[in-house]
mmCIF file of C-alpha atoms in Angstrom:
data_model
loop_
_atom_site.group_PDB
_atom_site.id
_atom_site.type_symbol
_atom_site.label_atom_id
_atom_site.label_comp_id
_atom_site.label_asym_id
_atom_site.label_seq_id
_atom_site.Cartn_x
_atom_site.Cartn_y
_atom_site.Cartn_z
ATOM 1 C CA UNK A 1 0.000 0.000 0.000
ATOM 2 C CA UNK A 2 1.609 3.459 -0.904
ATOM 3 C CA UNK A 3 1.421 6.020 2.036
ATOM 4 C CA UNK A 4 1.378 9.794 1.682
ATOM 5 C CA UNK A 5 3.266 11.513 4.780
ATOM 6 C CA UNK A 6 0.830 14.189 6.424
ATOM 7 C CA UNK A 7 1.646 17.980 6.700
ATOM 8 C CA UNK A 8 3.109 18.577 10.090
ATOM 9 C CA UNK A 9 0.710 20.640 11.425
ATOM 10 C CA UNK A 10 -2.081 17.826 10.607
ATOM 11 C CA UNK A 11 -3.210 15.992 13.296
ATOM 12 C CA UNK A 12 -2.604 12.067 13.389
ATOM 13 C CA UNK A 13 -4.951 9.544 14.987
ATOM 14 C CA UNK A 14 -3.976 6.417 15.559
ATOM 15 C CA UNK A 15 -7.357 3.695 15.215
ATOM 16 C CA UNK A 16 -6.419 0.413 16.477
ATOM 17 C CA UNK A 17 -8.916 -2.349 15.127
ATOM 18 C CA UNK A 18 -9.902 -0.293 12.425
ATOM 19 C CA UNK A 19 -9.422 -3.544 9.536
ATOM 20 C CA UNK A 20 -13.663 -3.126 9.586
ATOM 21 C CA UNK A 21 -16.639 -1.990 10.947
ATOM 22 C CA UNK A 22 -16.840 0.439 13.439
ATOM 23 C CA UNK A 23 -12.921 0.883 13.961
ATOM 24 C CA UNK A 24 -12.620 1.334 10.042
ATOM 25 C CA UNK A 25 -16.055 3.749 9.717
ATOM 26 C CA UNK A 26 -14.231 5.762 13.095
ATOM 27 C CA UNK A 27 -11.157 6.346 10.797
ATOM 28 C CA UNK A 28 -12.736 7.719 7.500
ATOM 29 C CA UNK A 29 -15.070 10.119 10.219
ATOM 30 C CA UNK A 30 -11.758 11.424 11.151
ATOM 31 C CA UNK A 31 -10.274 11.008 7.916
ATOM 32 C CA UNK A 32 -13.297 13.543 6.718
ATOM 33 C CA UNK A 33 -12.560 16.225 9.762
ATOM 34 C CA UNK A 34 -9.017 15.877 8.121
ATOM 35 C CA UNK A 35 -7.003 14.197 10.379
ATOM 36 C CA UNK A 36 -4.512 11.597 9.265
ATOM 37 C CA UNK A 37 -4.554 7.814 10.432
ATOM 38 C CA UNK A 38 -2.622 4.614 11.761
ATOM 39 C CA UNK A 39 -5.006 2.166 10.755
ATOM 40 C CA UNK A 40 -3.498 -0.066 13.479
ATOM 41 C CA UNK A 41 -4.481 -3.935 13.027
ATOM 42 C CA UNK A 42 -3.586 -7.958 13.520
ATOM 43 C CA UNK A 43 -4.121 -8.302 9.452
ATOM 44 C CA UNK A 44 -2.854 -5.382 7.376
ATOM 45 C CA UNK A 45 -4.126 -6.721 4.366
ATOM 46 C CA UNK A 46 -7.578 -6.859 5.853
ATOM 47 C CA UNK A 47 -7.243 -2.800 6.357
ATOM 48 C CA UNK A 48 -7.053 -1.941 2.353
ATOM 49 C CA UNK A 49 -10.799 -1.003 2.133
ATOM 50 C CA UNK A 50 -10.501 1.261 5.232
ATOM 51 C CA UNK A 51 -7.273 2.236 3.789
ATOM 52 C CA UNK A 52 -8.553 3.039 0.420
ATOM 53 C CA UNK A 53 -11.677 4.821 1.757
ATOM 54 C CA UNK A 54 -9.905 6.869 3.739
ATOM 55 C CA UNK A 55 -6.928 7.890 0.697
ATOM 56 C CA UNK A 56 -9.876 8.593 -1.491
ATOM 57 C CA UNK A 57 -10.443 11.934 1.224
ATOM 58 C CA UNK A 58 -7.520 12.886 0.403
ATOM 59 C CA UNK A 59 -5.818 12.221 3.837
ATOM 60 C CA UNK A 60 -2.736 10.703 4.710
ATOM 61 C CA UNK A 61 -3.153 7.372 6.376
ATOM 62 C CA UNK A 62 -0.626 4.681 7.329
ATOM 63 C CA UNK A 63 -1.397 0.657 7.980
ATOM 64 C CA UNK A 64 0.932 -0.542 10.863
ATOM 65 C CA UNK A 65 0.796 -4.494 12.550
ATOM 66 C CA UNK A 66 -0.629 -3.815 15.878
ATOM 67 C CA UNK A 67 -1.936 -6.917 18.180
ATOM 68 C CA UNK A 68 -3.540 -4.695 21.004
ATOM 69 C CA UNK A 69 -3.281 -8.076 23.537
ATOM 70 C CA UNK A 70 0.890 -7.632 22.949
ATOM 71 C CA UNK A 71 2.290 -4.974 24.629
ATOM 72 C CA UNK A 72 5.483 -4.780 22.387
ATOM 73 C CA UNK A 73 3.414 -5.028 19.575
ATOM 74 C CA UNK A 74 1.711 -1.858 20.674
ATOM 75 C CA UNK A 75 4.617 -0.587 21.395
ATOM 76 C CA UNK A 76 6.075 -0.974 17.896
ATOM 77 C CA UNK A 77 2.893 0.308 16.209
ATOM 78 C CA UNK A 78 3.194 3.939 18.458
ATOM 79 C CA UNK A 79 7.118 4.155 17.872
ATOM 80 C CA UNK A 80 6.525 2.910 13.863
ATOM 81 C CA UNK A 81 3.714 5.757 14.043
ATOM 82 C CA UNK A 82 6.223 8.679 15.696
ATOM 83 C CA UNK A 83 9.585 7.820 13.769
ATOM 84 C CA UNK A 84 7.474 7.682 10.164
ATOM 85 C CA UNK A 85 5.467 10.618 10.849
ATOM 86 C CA UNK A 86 6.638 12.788 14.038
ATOM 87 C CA UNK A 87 3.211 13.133 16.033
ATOM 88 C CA UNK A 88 0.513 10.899 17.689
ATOM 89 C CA UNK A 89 -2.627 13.270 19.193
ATOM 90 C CA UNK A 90 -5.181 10.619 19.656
ATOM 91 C CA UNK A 91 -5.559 7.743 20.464
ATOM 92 C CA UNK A 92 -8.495 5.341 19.580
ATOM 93 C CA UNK A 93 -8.841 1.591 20.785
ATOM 94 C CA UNK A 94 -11.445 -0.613 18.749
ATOM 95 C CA UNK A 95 -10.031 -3.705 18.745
ATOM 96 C CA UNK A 96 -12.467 -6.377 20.223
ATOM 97 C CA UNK A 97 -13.006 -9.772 20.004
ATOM 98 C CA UNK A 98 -16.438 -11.290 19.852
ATOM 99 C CA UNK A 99 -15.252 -15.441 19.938
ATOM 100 C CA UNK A 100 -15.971 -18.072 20.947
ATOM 101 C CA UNK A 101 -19.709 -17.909 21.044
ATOM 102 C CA UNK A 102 -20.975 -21.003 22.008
ATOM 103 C CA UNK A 103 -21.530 -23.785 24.768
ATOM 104 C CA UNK A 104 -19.097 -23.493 27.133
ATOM 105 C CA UNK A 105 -18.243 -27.496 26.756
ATOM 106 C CA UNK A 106 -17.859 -26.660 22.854
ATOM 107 C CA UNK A 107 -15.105 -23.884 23.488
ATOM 108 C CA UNK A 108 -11.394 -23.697 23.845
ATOM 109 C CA UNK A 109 -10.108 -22.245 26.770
ATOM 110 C CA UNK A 110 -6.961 -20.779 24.490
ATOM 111 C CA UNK A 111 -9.539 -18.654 22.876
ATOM 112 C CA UNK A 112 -11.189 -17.583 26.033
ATOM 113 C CA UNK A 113 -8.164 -16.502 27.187
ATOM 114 C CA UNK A 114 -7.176 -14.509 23.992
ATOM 115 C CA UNK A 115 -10.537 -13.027 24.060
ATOM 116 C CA UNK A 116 -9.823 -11.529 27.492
ATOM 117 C CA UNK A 117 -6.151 -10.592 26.141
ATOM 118 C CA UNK A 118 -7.769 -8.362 23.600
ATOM 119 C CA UNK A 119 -11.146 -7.026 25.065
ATOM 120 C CA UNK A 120 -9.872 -6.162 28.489
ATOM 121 C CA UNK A 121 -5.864 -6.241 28.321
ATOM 122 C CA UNK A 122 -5.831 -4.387 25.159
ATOM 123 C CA UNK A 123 -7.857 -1.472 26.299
ATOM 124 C CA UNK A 124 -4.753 -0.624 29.225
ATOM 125 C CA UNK A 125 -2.074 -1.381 26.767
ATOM 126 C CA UNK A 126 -2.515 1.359 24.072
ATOM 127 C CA UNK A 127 -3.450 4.406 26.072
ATOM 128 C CA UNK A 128 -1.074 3.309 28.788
ATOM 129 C CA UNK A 129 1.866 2.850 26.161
ATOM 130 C CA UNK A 130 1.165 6.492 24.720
ATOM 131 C CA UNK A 131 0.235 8.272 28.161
ATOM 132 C CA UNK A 132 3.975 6.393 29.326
ATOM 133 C CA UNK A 133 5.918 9.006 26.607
ATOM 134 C CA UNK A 134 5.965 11.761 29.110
ATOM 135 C CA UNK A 135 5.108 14.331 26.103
ATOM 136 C CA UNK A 136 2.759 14.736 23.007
ATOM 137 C CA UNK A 137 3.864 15.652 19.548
ATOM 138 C CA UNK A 138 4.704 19.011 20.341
ATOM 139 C CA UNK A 139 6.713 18.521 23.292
ATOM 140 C CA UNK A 140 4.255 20.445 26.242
ATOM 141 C CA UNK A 141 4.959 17.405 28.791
ATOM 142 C CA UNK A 142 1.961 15.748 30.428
ATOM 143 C CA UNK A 143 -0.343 19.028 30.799
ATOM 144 C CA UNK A 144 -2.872 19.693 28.943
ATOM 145 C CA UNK A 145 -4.278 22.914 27.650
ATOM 146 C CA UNK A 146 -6.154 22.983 30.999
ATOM 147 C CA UNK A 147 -2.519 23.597 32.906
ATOM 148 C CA UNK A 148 -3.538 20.036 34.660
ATOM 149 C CA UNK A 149 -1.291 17.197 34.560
ATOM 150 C CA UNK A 150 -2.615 14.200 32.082
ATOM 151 C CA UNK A 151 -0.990 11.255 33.149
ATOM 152 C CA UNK A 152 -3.481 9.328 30.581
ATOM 153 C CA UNK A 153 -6.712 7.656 31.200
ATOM 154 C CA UNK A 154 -7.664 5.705 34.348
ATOM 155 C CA UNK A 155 -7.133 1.964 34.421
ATOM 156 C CA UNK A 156 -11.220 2.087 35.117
ATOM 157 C CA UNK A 157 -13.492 4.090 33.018
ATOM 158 C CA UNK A 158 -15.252 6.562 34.367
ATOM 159 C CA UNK A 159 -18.368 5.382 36.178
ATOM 160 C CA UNK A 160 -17.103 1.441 36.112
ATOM 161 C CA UNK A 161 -18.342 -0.731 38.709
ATOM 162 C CA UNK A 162 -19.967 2.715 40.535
ATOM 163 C CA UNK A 163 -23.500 2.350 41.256
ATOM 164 C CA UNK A 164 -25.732 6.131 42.376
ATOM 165 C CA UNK A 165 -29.107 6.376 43.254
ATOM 166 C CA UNK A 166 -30.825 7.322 39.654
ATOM 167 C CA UNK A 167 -28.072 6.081 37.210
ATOM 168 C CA UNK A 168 -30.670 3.226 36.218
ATOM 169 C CA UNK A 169 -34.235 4.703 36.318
ATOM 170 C CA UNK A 170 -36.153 1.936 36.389
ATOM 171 C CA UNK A 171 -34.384 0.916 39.640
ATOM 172 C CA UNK A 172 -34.962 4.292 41.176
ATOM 173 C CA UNK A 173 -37.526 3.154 42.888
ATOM 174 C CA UNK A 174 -36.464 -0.431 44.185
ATOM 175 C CA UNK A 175 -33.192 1.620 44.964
ATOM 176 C CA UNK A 176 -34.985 4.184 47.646
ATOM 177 C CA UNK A 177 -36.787 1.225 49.089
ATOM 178 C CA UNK A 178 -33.629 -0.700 49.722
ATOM 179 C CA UNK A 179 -31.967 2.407 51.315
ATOM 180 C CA UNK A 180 -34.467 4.931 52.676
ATOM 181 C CA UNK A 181 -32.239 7.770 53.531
#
């Protein structure tokens, strides 16, 4: 696949699982707002529609070998991104594996396992690896335009595994009755 390098003052996404589906559709909506991407996936051959789509905009866009489950991999992928084009501003993780669906006696445990690798180890390993480079492209350290200090996302998103009183309305009711404050 040929690759065009972007200007430098275009932004760069990087769209990890973006081979198809929503991760590809996520990388021609930014390809369309002009912003350049890393089409970052297990099977770069698999990424030449997304690839294409995206080129026909008119925007610069990369494919790079990125297993989100491997850490090195990842790795790779962000340093493959920065040495070939100088800037990573966002980061998006799509990668997600929806196997093995069926009885539990009819599945392999390897693939259970890789599942979990990708849907739940992944997740931590690319914003972790990029939040880990102590600047962004344009060398302004951690801090954002805010002043505050981004260290990168939580390990939790926001709102995981934390319950309030009217977050499910149907339950607001069964919620008061359990705890009548």
């Amino acid at each position: 696949m040929t690759e065009t390098k972007p200007d430098p003052s275009t932004r760069v996404a990087l769209v990890a699982g973006a081979s198809r589906g929503i991760g590809a559709a996520t990388a021609v909506a930014l390809a369309q707002r002009r912003i350049a991407c890393v089409l970052a996936v297990r099977d770069p051959d698999a990424a030449c529609g997304a690839a294409s789509a995206v080129r026909k905009l008119g925007v610069a866009c990369r494919v790079e070998a990125c297993d989100v489950a491997d850490y090195g991999s990842v790795e790779r992928c962000v340093a493959n991104t920065l040495q070939a084009w100088g800037r990573l501003d966002i980061v998006i993780n799509n990668a997600g594996r929806i196997e093995p669906q069926a009885l539990i006696a009819q599945t392999d445990p390897a693939e259970w396992v890789r599942a979990i690798s990708v849907n739940l180890v992944g997740p931590y390993h690319v914003p972790a690896l990029r939040s880990r480079e102590g600047s962004d492209s344009r060398g302004r350290g951690r801090e954002g335009r805010d002043g505050a200090d981004h260290r990168g996302p939580p390990l939790v998103p926001r709102g995981a595994g934390q319950i309030r009183r009217g977050a499910f309305p149907r339950d607001e009711r069964s919620a008061r009755a359990a705890d009548p404050q």
